XYZ file of C-alpha atoms in Angstrom:
441
model
C 115.112 126.130 84.575
C 118.353 125.677 86.597
C 120.913 123.543 85.178
C 124.533 122.222 86.703
C 126.673 120.850 83.899
C 130.458 120.059 83.636
C 132.582 117.770 81.523
C 134.358 114.850 82.497
C 136.456 112.129 81.379
C 135.239 108.205 80.487
C 136.276 106.496 83.431
C 134.829 109.106 86.393
C 132.175 108.990 84.334
C 131.658 105.140 84.562
C 132.257 105.771 88.133
C 129.468 107.984 88.803
C 126.968 106.665 86.514
C 127.648 102.891 88.337
C 127.207 104.763 92.148
C 124.042 106.529 90.684
C 122.094 103.702 89.277
C 122.659 101.578 92.372
C 121.166 104.700 94.088
C 117.918 104.679 92.082
C 117.556 100.912 93.003
C 116.279 100.863 89.216
C 118.791 98.915 87.063
C 120.035 101.142 84.076
C 122.055 99.370 80.782
C 124.721 101.609 79.160
C 125.941 99.885 75.836
C 129.938 99.706 75.839
C 129.812 102.296 72.718
C 128.732 104.694 74.938
C 131.715 105.278 76.700
C 134.480 105.884 73.525
C 136.732 108.921 73.904
C 134.308 111.456 73.943
C 133.317 113.913 76.621
C 130.441 113.860 78.691
C 128.191 116.159 80.410
C 125.981 115.681 83.528
C 123.081 117.948 83.717
C 120.894 118.214 87.077
C 118.078 119.815 86.456
C 115.663 120.741 89.886
C 113.117 123.199 88.156
C 110.751 121.303 86.139
C 107.883 122.851 85.609
C 104.686 120.910 87.875
C 101.427 121.346 86.868
C 99.564 120.044 90.431
C 95.904 119.580 90.878
C 93.549 117.390 93.012
C 91.367 114.903 91.364
C 88.081 113.300 92.684
C 87.736 109.708 92.137
C 83.781 108.463 91.139
C 83.588 105.910 93.310
C 85.404 102.945 95.549
C 84.635 99.769 96.025
C 84.286 99.326 99.809
C 82.585 95.674 99.862
C 84.013 92.849 101.927
C 87.179 95.261 102.891
C 87.936 93.631 105.944
C 86.463 96.759 107.545
C 83.159 98.357 108.695
C 84.535 101.607 108.392
C 81.752 103.802 110.469
C 81.666 107.438 112.052
C 81.606 111.228 111.533
C 84.306 113.952 111.251
C 84.538 117.622 110.079
C 87.946 118.542 108.464
C 89.258 121.565 108.347
C 89.880 121.581 104.294
C 88.011 118.559 103.316
C 84.784 119.103 104.531
C 82.443 116.689 106.531
C 83.044 113.021 106.240
C 80.543 110.776 107.481
C 80.957 106.466 107.090
C 77.573 104.474 107.725
C 78.054 100.499 107.712
C 75.513 98.359 105.759
C 75.323 94.747 106.952
C 73.630 91.530 107.111
C 74.303 88.881 109.815
C 74.629 84.974 108.729
C 73.815 81.736 110.752
C 76.956 80.445 112.272
C 75.136 77.338 113.412
C 72.178 75.111 114.087
C 70.224 76.904 117.208
C 67.885 75.266 119.043
C 66.726 76.328 123.098
C 65.255 74.159 125.440
C 62.319 76.692 126.649
C 62.297 74.609 129.726
C 65.591 75.899 130.967
C 66.275 78.833 128.922
C 65.099 82.691 129.081
C 65.378 85.422 127.220
C 67.458 88.420 128.272
C 68.636 90.800 125.572
C 69.629 91.287 122.344
C 72.761 93.118 120.949
C 75.159 94.357 118.438
C 78.586 93.631 119.184
C 80.954 95.772 117.090
C 84.848 94.539 117.846
C 87.504 97.531 117.026
C 89.967 96.392 114.917
C 92.547 99.576 115.892
C 91.771 101.760 113.391
C 90.815 105.401 114.100
C 91.285 108.644 112.434
C 89.683 112.555 113.910
C 88.586 113.117 117.624
C 87.833 109.745 119.888
C 87.789 112.298 122.932
C 84.104 113.288 121.600
C 81.099 110.978 122.376
C 79.991 109.237 118.989
C 76.549 108.202 118.441
C 75.391 104.723 117.464
C 71.636 103.572 115.606
C 70.814 100.555 114.002
C 67.964 100.410 111.636
C 66.505 97.482 109.518
C 66.793 97.758 105.516
C 63.600 97.102 104.087
C 65.033 95.280 101.333
C 68.085 93.324 100.518
C 71.371 94.638 99.900
C 71.846 94.877 95.702
C 75.116 94.482 94.359
C 76.286 96.616 91.154
C 75.343 93.764 88.658
C 77.982 94.695 86.357
C 80.644 93.788 89.184
C 79.100 92.292 91.745
C 80.629 95.018 94.088
C 78.961 97.577 96.665
C 80.700 100.997 96.971
C 81.244 103.850 98.969
C 78.825 105.868 96.757
C 76.029 103.206 97.203
C 72.659 103.963 98.491
C 73.674 107.309 98.931
C 71.155 108.733 96.187
C 68.689 107.471 98.155
C 67.034 109.228 101.386
C 67.216 107.055 104.184
C 63.632 106.470 104.370
C 63.614 104.568 101.632
C 65.762 101.535 102.646
C 65.173 102.190 106.801
C 62.361 100.647 108.417
C 60.411 103.008 110.338
C 61.397 101.793 113.947
C 64.726 102.339 115.370
C 66.180 98.867 116.666
C 68.696 100.465 119.333
C 70.856 103.215 119.728
C 74.341 104.092 121.995
C 76.591 107.204 122.864
C 79.890 106.431 124.242
C 83.840 107.806 123.975
C 85.120 105.106 121.585
C 88.694 103.660 122.936
C 90.165 101.408 119.769
C 93.272 100.929 121.324
C 92.210 100.134 124.837
C 88.520 98.457 124.688
C 87.644 95.394 122.494
C 84.533 97.144 120.866
C 81.114 98.668 121.493
C 78.042 96.871 122.635
C 74.746 98.602 121.567
C 71.792 97.028 123.421
C 68.629 96.584 120.678
C 64.893 95.981 120.799
C 63.253 93.471 123.072
C 61.132 92.881 120.366
C 62.967 91.696 118.169
C 64.927 89.759 120.295
C 62.299 88.048 121.719
C 60.603 87.298 118.333
C 64.242 85.021 117.517
C 64.660 83.387 120.321
C 61.077 82.175 119.625
C 62.251 80.407 116.629
C 64.998 78.982 118.794
C 62.605 77.727 121.027
C 60.311 76.230 118.495
C 63.581 74.403 116.099
C 62.369 76.698 112.963
C 63.938 75.870 110.128
C 65.280 79.386 109.815
C 67.379 78.744 113.109
C 68.701 75.279 110.833
C 68.870 76.413 107.363
C 71.672 79.549 106.586
C 69.493 79.900 103.447
C 66.064 80.377 105.403
C 67.990 82.639 107.662
C 69.155 85.361 105.266
C 65.265 85.462 104.099
C 64.507 86.607 107.591
C 66.762 89.569 107.937
C 67.131 92.100 105.151
C 69.838 93.724 106.636
C 70.758 96.364 108.987
C 72.119 99.895 108.555
C 74.529 101.171 111.536
C 73.925 105.255 111.239
C 76.842 107.882 112.923
C 75.578 111.037 114.681
C 76.469 113.672 112.981
C 75.751 116.773 115.126
C 79.746 117.060 116.056
C 82.736 116.065 114.823
C 83.669 112.785 116.272
C 85.553 110.000 115.128
C 85.783 107.414 112.418
C 86.730 104.146 113.339
C 87.000 100.587 112.353
C 84.989 97.426 112.726
C 86.177 93.727 112.226
C 83.696 91.931 110.326
C 83.926 89.195 113.447
C 81.661 91.962 114.721
C 78.425 89.958 115.754
C 74.501 90.217 116.723
C 74.148 87.981 120.103
C 71.014 87.017 121.707
C 71.565 86.363 125.148
C 69.735 83.990 127.374
C 69.934 83.244 130.926
C 70.948 78.602 131.100
C 68.771 77.630 133.958
C 70.181 74.213 133.842
C 72.672 75.426 136.714
C 72.336 76.673 140.191
C 73.308 79.717 139.717
C 72.269 80.227 136.363
C 74.386 80.990 133.373
C 74.507 83.747 130.832
C 75.275 82.359 127.064
C 74.279 83.610 123.893
C 73.735 82.877 120.103
C 76.147 84.592 117.582
C 74.740 85.414 114.123
C 78.132 86.764 112.179
C 78.416 89.718 110.075
C 81.888 88.800 108.181
C 80.055 85.987 105.777
C 77.080 87.637 104.720
C 77.049 91.488 102.305
C 78.693 94.333 104.188
C 80.134 97.867 102.957
C 80.925 101.200 104.475
C 78.994 104.045 102.617
C 81.536 106.978 102.781
C 80.025 110.367 101.793
C 81.034 113.593 102.075
C 79.815 117.319 102.264
C 82.280 120.001 101.422
C 79.982 122.812 101.503
C 82.066 126.049 102.171
C 85.408 124.564 100.987
C 88.222 125.400 98.442
C 86.853 121.663 96.980
C 83.408 122.049 97.015
C 83.149 122.000 93.023
C 85.089 118.946 92.587
C 82.851 115.988 92.259
C 83.848 113.413 89.684
C 86.752 111.735 88.133
C 86.600 114.203 85.045
C 86.805 116.985 87.187
C 90.418 118.419 88.521
C 91.139 121.574 90.584
C 94.218 123.051 90.072
C 96.373 123.669 93.199
C 96.315 127.538 92.950
C 92.866 127.716 93.732
C 93.276 125.688 96.992
C 95.819 128.155 98.196
C 98.410 126.363 96.570
C 97.720 122.803 98.564
C 96.770 119.232 97.324
C 94.854 116.969 99.079
C 94.929 112.819 99.001
C 91.705 111.277 101.255
C 91.251 107.774 100.994
C 87.574 106.477 101.258
C 85.875 109.396 99.493
C 88.382 109.430 96.695
C 91.027 111.969 96.719
C 94.073 111.935 94.721
C 97.141 114.221 93.937
C 97.857 114.282 90.103
C 100.931 116.014 88.889
C 102.024 116.918 85.105
C 105.476 117.455 83.720
C 104.695 119.270 80.557
C 107.962 119.790 79.313
C 109.673 117.219 79.905
C 110.316 116.016 76.165
C 111.923 120.086 75.681
C 114.665 119.095 78.278
C 115.761 116.030 77.427
C 115.569 116.650 73.382
C 118.211 119.765 73.831
C 120.564 116.563 73.659
C 120.543 113.727 70.706
C 122.474 111.447 72.983
C 121.545 110.782 76.633
C 121.000 108.784 79.576
C 118.446 109.459 82.571
C 120.268 108.587 85.823
C 117.715 109.739 88.810
C 114.260 111.770 88.918
C 113.216 112.256 91.892
C 109.787 113.564 92.908
C 109.747 115.272 96.294
C 106.449 116.235 98.349
C 106.113 117.511 102.004
C 102.905 117.796 103.786
C 101.935 121.033 105.386
C 103.113 121.639 109.159
C 100.837 121.221 111.939
C 98.337 119.639 109.387
C 99.075 116.073 111.265
C 99.015 114.911 114.980
C 97.852 112.050 116.693
C 94.501 112.116 115.569
C 95.214 112.322 111.914
C 98.307 110.946 110.988
C 100.136 110.919 107.693
C 99.645 108.199 105.360
C 102.459 106.188 105.177
C 101.925 103.875 102.260
C 101.994 106.206 98.874
C 101.885 104.803 95.547
C 102.320 106.449 92.249
C 100.088 105.279 88.927
C 100.242 106.759 85.425
C 97.157 108.329 83.792
C 95.894 110.019 80.741
C 94.456 113.459 79.972
C 90.586 111.604 81.148
C 92.322 110.344 84.287
C 91.805 107.043 83.513
C 94.677 104.806 85.032
C 96.983 103.289 82.571
C 99.425 101.852 85.253
C 101.250 102.196 88.448
C 105.383 102.360 89.299
C 106.823 99.671 91.202
C 107.945 101.546 94.045
C 106.153 103.094 96.621
C 106.470 106.426 97.900
C 109.577 106.340 100.459
C 107.960 108.251 103.668
C 110.861 110.186 105.983
C 109.363 111.296 109.161
C 111.567 114.576 110.922
C 110.748 113.160 114.392
C 113.000 115.753 116.028
C 111.820 119.079 114.815
C 109.184 117.900 112.689
C 109.882 120.526 109.519
C 111.051 118.210 107.096
C 108.921 115.198 106.615
C 108.483 114.309 103.330
C 107.713 111.721 100.689
C 110.022 110.619 97.583
C 108.961 108.841 94.484
C 111.325 107.575 91.554
C 109.880 108.683 88.502
C 112.849 107.704 86.190
C 110.571 105.039 84.585
C 107.389 106.768 83.872
C 109.939 109.940 82.435
C 111.689 107.283 80.455
C 108.531 105.813 79.235
C 107.118 109.400 78.258
C 110.445 109.964 75.869
C 109.963 107.206 74.206
C 106.121 108.470 73.079
C 106.330 110.374 70.125
C 103.093 111.773 70.026
C 101.756 114.620 72.424
C 99.858 113.243 74.961
C 98.880 114.621 78.907
C 99.836 111.412 80.828
C 100.122 112.625 84.257
C 100.942 111.230 87.809
C 98.484 110.313 90.039
C 99.382 109.488 94.163
C 97.066 107.890 96.563
C 97.345 105.232 99.209
C 97.651 101.611 97.876
C 94.027 100.090 96.807
C 93.570 98.743 99.931
C 94.108 101.262 102.272
C 92.309 103.592 99.918
C 88.986 101.845 99.948
C 89.078 101.205 103.791
C 90.213 104.223 105.947
C 89.953 107.989 105.790
C 93.461 108.994 105.923
C 94.641 112.391 104.992
C 97.296 114.490 103.997
C 97.370 118.422 103.041
C 100.527 118.331 100.441
C 102.235 121.798 99.608
C 102.260 122.390 95.223
C 105.632 123.653 93.714
C 104.750 127.194 94.662
C 104.327 126.308 98.309
C 106.000 126.762 101.316
C 106.279 123.219 101.518
C 107.667 123.168 97.736
C 107.182 120.448 95.918
C 109.934 119.532 93.450
C 111.429 117.305 90.427
C 114.879 116.737 90.536
C 116.295 115.189 87.500
C 120.054 113.919 86.444
C 120.666 113.119 83.093
C 123.878 112.449 80.775
C 124.489 113.832 77.489
C 127.137 112.841 74.718
C 129.184 116.144 74.009
C 130.861 115.931 70.317
C 134.130 117.729 70.388
C-alpha cells in the first residue's frame, strides 16, 4: 500500500486537523493531552485492499409503495426484468343509477403515469389484464407482499381463463396523463346492472371487496420495451351515457386501486449473463467473475458489497493515532448510462455481517458528482470513517463489510441500476484514508 508520511510541529498539526475535521462533516474529538511537545506523522493511504462483489437480496417488500411498477426490459448485463402488477379495486362511494336515463357505454382500466420510466419508451408496450381466481394473500408473518410473491406459481394457477382486456401503445410518461385499457363489455354490463338494481354490492365496501378477487396486469415480453410507474390513484372506470340532458353526457363511476391491496411482482431472468448463478442473499459474486464490474439494481435487489480486510493491520502499525477521513470513491462504467437508463442519484451505505445481514447504516448518502461537461469523471463518494472507527474498536476478527444500494423507498419501487468499476477496473474504485499518529522522539 502507498503511504505519504511527514513530521510536523503541534501548531501546524492543530490547524490541519481542524480543517480536515470540518471537511469530513463529522465531529471528531481529540483530547488536549494529545497535543504536546511530541512530533506527529500524517499518513495518507490510497491503496487499501478492497474485496468487492455483487450480492442478491432474497426479496423486497413491494406492496403499497406508492407506485405500480409495470413493464419489461432487457438489460445487456443484468438480463431480462419484468414487472407485473397485482391489485384490487375499492368502492369509492355509493353507486345507484336510474336505468331509464342511464345507458352502459364501456369499462376501462385507467392507469395514471407518475413520471417514472426506465429503458426504452420508444418501443410499444403491451398491457394484458386478467382476473384473479383468489384474493391476494399477504405473507402472514409480515403482512406484506414482495417482489417475489406469487412468482413460484404458474400463471394459470392464479389467473382466470379469460382475458379481460389488452392494449399495445408507446408510453409517454413525461407527456401523457396515462394509459386507458378497454375491458370486457360482459364485465362492464354485469357491474352496471348492479348499480341499476341498487345492489348492496354497490353501496357496501366489504360486499364490493368480495365481488372482485383482484386483477393482474401483465406486460408483453416479446421484445424489450420499458418499465414505467403508475400512481395508486389509477382507477377502474365504468362509463355510461346520462340521457337526462340533451345532448346526453358521458359520465363514469370510479373504483380506485390505492385503497386496496396492490404490489409489483418484479422478476428477472439472468440466463446467459455473468450473474446467472446469483440467486439468494447467502450468495455473492466476486467482481473478477463479472469482468471487474459490480452492479446495483433496484426492484430485483442487487447490491454492491465492499470488504476492507486489512484495515486493522494498517491502524495498529501505530499505537496513538487519529483518523481524519476515509473516502470511498466509486466510478460508474462510461457509456453504461443514458437518458433511458440514468444513474440513481441517491445511494446509501449499510454495514453488513459475514452473512450479508444488515447491522446498521451510515448516516450520510453517497455524494453523487456528475461530469456534465465531458462525462469522464462521474463518481460517487462516501465518507466511511465511522465504519472504520467501529471496526477498530472490535477486538475479535470479523468479516463485516459495506453494502451499497439506493434508499429503501427507491430500492423497492424502481429498477434503477448502475454498472460500477472495481479496484482493478479502468473505472477504479478506491479508498483513501488519512490518519495522524504520534511519534516518540
